[in-house]
mmCIF file of C-alpha atoms in Angstrom:
data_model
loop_
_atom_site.group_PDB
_atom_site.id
_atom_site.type_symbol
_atom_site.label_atom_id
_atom_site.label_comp_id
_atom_site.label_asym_id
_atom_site.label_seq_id
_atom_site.Cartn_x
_atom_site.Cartn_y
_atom_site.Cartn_z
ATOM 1 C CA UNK A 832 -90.677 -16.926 23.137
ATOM 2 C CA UNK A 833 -89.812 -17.435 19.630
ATOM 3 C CA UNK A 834 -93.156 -17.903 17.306
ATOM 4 C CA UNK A 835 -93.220 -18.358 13.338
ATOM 5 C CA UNK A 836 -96.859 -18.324 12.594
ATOM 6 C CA UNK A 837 -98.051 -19.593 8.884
ATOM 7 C CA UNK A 838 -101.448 -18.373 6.947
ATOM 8 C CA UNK A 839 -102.730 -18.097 3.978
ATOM 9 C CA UNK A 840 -103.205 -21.590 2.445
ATOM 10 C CA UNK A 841 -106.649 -22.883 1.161
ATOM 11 C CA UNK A 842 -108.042 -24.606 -1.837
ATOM 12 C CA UNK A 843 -107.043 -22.711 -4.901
ATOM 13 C CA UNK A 844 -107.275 -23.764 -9.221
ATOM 14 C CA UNK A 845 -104.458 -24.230 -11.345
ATOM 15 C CA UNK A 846 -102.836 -21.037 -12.745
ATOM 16 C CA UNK A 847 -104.428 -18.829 -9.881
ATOM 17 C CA UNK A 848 -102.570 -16.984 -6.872
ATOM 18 C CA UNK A 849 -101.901 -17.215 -3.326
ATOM 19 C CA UNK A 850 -100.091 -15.475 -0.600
ATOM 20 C CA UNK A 851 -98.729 -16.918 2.148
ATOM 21 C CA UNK A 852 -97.776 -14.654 5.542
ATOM 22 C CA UNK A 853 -95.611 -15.814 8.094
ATOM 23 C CA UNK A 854 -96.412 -13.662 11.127
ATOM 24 C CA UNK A 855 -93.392 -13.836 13.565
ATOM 25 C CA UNK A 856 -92.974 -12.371 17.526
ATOM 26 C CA UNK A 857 -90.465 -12.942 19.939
ATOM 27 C CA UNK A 858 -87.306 -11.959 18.192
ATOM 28 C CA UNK A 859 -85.444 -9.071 16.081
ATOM 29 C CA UNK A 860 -87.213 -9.901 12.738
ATOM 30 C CA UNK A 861 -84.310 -7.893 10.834
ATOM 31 C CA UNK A 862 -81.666 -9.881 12.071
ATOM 32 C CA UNK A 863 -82.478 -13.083 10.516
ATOM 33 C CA UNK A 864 -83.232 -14.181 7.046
ATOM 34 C CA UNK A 865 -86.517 -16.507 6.438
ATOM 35 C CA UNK A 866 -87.178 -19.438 4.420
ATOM 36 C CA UNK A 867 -89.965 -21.446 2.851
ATOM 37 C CA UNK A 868 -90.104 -24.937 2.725
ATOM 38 C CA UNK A 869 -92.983 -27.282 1.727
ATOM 39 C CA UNK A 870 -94.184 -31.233 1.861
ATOM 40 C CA UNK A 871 -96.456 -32.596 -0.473
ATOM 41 C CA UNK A 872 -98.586 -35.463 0.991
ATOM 42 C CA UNK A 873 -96.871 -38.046 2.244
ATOM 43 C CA UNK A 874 -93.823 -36.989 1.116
ATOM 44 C CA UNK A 875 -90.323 -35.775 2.367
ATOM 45 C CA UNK A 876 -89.213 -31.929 2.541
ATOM 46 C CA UNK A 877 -88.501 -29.677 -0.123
ATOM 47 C CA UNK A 878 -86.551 -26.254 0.010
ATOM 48 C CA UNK A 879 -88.438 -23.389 -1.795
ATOM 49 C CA UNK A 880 -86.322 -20.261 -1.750
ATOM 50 C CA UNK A 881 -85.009 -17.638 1.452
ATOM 51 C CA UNK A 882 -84.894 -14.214 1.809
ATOM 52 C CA UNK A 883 -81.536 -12.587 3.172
ATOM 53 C CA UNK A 884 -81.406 -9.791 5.718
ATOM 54 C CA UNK A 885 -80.982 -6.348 4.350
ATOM 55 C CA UNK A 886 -77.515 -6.230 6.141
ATOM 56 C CA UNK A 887 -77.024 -8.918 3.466
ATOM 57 C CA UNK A 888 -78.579 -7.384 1.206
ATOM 58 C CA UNK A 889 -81.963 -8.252 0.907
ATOM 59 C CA UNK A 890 -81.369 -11.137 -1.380
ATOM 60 C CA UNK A 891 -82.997 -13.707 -2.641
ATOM 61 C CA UNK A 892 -82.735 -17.417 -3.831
ATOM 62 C CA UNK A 893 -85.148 -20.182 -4.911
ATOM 63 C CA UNK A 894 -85.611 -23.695 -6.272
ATOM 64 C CA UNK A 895 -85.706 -23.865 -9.605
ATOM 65 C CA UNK A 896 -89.042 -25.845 -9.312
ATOM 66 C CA UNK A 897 -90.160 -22.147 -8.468
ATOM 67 C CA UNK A 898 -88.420 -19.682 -9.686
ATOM 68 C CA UNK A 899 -90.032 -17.185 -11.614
ATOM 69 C CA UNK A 900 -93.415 -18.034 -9.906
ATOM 70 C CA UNK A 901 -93.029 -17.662 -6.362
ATOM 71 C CA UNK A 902 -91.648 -14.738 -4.591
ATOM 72 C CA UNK A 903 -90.193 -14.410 -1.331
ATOM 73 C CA UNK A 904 -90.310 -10.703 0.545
ATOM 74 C CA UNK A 905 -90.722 -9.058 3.898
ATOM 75 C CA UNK A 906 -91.852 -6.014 6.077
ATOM 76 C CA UNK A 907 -89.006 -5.711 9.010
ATOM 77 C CA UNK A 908 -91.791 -3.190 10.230
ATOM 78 C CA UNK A 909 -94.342 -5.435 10.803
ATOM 79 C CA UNK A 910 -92.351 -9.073 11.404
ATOM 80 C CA UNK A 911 -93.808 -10.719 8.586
ATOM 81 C CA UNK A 912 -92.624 -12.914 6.241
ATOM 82 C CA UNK A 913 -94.643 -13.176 2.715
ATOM 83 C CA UNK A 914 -94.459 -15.942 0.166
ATOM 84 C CA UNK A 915 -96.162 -14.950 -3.251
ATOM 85 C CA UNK A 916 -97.156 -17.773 -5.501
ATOM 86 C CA UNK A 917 -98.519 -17.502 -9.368
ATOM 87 C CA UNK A 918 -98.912 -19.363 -12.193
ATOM 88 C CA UNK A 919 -99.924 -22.439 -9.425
ATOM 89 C CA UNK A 920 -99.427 -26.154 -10.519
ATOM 90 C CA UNK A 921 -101.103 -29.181 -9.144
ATOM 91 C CA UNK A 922 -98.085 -29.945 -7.970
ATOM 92 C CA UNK A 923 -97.503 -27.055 -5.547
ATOM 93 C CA UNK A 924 -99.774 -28.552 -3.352
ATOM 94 C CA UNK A 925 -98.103 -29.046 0.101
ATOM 95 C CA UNK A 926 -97.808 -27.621 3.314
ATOM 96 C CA UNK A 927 -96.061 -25.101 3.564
ATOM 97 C CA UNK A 928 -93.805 -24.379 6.364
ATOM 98 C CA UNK A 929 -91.655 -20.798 7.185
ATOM 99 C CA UNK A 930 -88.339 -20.925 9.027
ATOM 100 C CA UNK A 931 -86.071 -18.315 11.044
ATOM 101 C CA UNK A 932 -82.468 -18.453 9.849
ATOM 102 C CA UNK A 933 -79.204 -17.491 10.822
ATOM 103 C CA UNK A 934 -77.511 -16.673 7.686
ATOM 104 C CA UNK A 935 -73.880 -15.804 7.443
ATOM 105 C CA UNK A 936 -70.081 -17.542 7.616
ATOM 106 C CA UNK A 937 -71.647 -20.763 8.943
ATOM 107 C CA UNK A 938 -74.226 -20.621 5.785
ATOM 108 C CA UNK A 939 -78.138 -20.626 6.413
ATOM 109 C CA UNK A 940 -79.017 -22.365 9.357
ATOM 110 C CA UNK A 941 -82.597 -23.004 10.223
ATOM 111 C CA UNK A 942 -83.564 -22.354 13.881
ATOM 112 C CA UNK A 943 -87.207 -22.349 14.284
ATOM 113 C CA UNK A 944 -90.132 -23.293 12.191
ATOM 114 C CA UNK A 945 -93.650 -22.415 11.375
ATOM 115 C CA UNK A 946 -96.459 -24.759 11.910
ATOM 116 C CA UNK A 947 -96.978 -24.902 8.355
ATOM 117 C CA UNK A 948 -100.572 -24.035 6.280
ATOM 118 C CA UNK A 949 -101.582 -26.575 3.354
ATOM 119 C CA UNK A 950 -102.049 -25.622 -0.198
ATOM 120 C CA UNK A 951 -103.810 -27.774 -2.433
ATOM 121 C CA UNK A 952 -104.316 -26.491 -6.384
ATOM 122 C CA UNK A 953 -107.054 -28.440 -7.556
ATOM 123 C CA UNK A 954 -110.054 -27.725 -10.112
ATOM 124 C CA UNK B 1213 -78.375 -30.861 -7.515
ATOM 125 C CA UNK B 1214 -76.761 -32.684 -4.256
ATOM 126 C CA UNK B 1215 -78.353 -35.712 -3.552
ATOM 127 C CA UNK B 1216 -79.054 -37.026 -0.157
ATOM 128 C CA UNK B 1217 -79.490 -40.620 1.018
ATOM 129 C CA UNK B 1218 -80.211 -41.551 4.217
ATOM 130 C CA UNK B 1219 -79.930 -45.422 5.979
ATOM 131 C CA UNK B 1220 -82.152 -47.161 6.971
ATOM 132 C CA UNK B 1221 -85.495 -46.005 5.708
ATOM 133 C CA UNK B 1222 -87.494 -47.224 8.392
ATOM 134 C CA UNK B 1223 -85.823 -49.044 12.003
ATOM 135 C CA UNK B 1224 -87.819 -50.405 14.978
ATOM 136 C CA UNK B 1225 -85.932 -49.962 18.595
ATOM 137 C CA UNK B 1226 -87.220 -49.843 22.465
ATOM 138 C CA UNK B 1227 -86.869 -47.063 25.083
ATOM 139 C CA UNK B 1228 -83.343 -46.557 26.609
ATOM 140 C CA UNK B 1229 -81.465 -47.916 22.994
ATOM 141 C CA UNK B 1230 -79.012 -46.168 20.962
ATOM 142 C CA UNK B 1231 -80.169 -45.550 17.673
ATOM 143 C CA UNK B 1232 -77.223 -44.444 14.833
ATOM 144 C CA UNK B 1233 -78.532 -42.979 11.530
ATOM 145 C CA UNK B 1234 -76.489 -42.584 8.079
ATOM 146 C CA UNK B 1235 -76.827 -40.034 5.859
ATOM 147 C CA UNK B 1236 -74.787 -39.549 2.475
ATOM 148 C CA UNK B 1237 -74.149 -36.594 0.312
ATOM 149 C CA UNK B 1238 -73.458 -37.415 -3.377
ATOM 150 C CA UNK B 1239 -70.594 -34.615 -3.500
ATOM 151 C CA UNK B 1240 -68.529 -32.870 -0.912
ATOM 152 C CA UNK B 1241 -70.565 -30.269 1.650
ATOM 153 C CA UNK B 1242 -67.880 -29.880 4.025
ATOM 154 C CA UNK B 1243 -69.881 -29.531 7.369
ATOM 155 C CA UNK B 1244 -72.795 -28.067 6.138
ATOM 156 C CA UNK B 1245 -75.091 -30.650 7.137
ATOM 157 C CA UNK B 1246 -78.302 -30.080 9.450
ATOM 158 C CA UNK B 1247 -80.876 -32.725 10.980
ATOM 159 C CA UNK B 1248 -84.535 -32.327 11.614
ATOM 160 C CA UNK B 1249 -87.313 -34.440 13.636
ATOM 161 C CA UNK B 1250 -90.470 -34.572 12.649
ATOM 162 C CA UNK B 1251 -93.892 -35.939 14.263
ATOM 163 C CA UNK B 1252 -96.953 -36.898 12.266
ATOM 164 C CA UNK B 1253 -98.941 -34.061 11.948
ATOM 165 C CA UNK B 1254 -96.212 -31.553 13.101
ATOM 166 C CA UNK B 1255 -93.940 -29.461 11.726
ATOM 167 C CA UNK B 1256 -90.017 -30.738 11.807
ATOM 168 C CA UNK B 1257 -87.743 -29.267 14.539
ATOM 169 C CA UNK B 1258 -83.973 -28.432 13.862
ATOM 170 C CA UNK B 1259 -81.929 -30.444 15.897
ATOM 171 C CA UNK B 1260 -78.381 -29.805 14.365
ATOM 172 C CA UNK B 1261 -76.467 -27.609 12.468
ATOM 173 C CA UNK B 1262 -72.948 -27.863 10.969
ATOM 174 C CA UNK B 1263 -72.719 -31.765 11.027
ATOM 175 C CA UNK B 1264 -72.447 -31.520 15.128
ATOM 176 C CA UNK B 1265 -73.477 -28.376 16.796
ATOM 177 C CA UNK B 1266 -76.713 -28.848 18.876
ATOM 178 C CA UNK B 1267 -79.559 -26.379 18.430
ATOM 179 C CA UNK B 1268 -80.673 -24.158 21.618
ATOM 180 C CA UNK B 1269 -82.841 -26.644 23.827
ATOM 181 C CA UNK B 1270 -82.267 -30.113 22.449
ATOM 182 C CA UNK B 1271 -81.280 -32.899 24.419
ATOM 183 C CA UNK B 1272 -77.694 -33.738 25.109
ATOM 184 C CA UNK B 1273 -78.516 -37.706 23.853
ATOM 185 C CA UNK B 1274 -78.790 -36.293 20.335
ATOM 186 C CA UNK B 1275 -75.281 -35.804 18.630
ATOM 187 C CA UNK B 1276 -73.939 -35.633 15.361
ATOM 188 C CA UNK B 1277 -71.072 -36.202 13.391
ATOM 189 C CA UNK B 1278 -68.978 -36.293 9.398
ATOM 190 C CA UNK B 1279 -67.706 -34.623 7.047
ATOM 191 C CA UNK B 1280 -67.500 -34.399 3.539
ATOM 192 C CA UNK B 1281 -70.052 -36.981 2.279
ATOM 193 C CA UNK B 1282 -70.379 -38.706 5.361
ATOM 194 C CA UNK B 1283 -73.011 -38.170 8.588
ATOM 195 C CA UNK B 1284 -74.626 -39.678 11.407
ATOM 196 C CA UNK B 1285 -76.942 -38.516 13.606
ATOM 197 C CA UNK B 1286 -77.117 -40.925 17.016
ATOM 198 C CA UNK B 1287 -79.756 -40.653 19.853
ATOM 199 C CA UNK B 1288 -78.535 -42.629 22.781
ATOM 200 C CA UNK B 1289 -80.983 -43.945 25.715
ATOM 201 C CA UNK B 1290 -84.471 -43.323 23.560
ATOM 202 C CA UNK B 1291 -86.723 -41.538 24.769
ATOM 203 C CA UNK B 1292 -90.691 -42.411 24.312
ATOM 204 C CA UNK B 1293 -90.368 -38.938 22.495
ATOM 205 C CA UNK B 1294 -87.801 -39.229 20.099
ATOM 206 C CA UNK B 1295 -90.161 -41.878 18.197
ATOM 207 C CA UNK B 1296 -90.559 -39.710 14.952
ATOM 208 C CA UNK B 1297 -88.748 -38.951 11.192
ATOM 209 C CA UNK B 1298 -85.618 -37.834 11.271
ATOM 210 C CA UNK B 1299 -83.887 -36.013 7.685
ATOM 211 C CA UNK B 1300 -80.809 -34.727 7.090
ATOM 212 C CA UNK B 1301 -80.482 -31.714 5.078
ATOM 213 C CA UNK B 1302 -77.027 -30.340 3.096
ATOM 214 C CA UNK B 1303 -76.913 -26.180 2.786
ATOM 215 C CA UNK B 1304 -73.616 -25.919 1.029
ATOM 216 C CA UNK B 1305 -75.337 -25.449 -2.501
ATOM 217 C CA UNK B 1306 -78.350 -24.708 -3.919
ATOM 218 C CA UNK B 1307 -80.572 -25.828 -4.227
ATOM 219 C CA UNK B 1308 -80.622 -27.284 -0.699
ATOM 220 C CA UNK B 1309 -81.896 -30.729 -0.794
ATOM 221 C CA UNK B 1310 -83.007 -33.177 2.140
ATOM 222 C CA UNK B 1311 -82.843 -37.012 2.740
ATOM 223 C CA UNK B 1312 -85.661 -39.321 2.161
ATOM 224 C CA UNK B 1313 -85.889 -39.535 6.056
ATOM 225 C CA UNK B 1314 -85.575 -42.113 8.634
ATOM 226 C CA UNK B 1315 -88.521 -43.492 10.967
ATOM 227 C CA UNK B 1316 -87.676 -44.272 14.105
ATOM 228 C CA UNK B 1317 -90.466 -46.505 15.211
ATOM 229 C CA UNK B 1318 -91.210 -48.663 18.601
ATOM 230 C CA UNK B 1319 -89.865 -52.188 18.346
#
């Protein structure tokens, strides 16, 4: 059985860290690339950035609402998906949510999602 | 960025209807169009990729169609399940954006 777990959120200030793990079983880990997404309260979904497979290069891509402050990596070794966040805003606070992907002709399809872990930057 | 609408926001409907949701893309994606369903509390579940092509495990009364700017995504005979938010998402440029979503509530 396919399972995305998410950890790592909590209460954190503005301009601190956090690292989020998605912790996956079930499935070859380095056949698929892995996303982040993330809903603030009461709001819709929001695409962060994905990570490509190292058959594809490794390669990255994120929303511009992020770039430069979060990063997106993995260890194929140990199934887990990281998401690295600096410089945090009040506005990054959401839960966020990992996803398996199929990446490739078809484009990035999403297959399976975390159960998300919520983020709130407050002082 | 592409910009997503969906119709209607919100719609109210009993078990054993057929339910059709829009959703429009601002430019061209070709068939690069996926739908999710979320449940309060819960995380979304994929239900389509490629404007038509049904994930692994979801029912057959969910189907999806459109091209180019144009989607729907129809559940026929409602299930006391399928009560939830549905979005549609575009992945033919970044940065992928969603819909607003749709609720699908009980009438």
């Amino acid at each position: 059985e396919v399972q995305l777990v998410d950890s790592g959120g909590g209460l954190v200030k503005p301009g601190r860290s956090l690292r989020l793990s998605c912790t996956t079983s079930g499935f070859t880990f380095g056949d698929y690339a892995m996303s982040w997404f993330r809903q603030a309260p009461g709001k819709g979904l929001e695409w962060v950035g994905y990570l490509r497979t190292k058959s594809y290069g490794g390669t990255t891509q994120y929303a511009a609402s992020v770039k430069g402050r979060f990063t997106i990596s993995r260890d194929d070794s140990k199934s887990i998906a990281y998401l690295e966040m600096n410089s945090l805003k009040t506005e990054d606070t959401a839960v966020y949510y990992c996803t398996r992907d199929l990446f490739g002709s078809g484009g990035l399809v999403i297959t399976d999602w975390g159960q998300g872990t919520l983020v709130t930057v407050s002082s | 960025d592409i910009q997503m609408t969906q119709s209607p926001s919100s719609l109210s409907a009993s078990v054993g209807d057929t339910v059709t949701i829009t959703c429009r893309a601002s430019q061209g994606i070709s068939n690069f169009l996926a739908w999710f369903q979320q449940k309060p509390g819960k995380a979304p579940k994929s239900l389509i990729y490629a404007a038509s092509s049904l994930q692994s495990g979801v029912p057959s009364r969910f189907s999806g169609s459109g091209s180019g700017t144009d989607f729907t995504l129809s559940i026929s005979s409602l299930q006391p399940e399928d009560f939830a938010t549905y979005y549609c998402q575009q992945y033919n440029n970044y940065p992928f954006t969603f819909g607003p979503g749709t609720k699908v509530d009980i009438k």
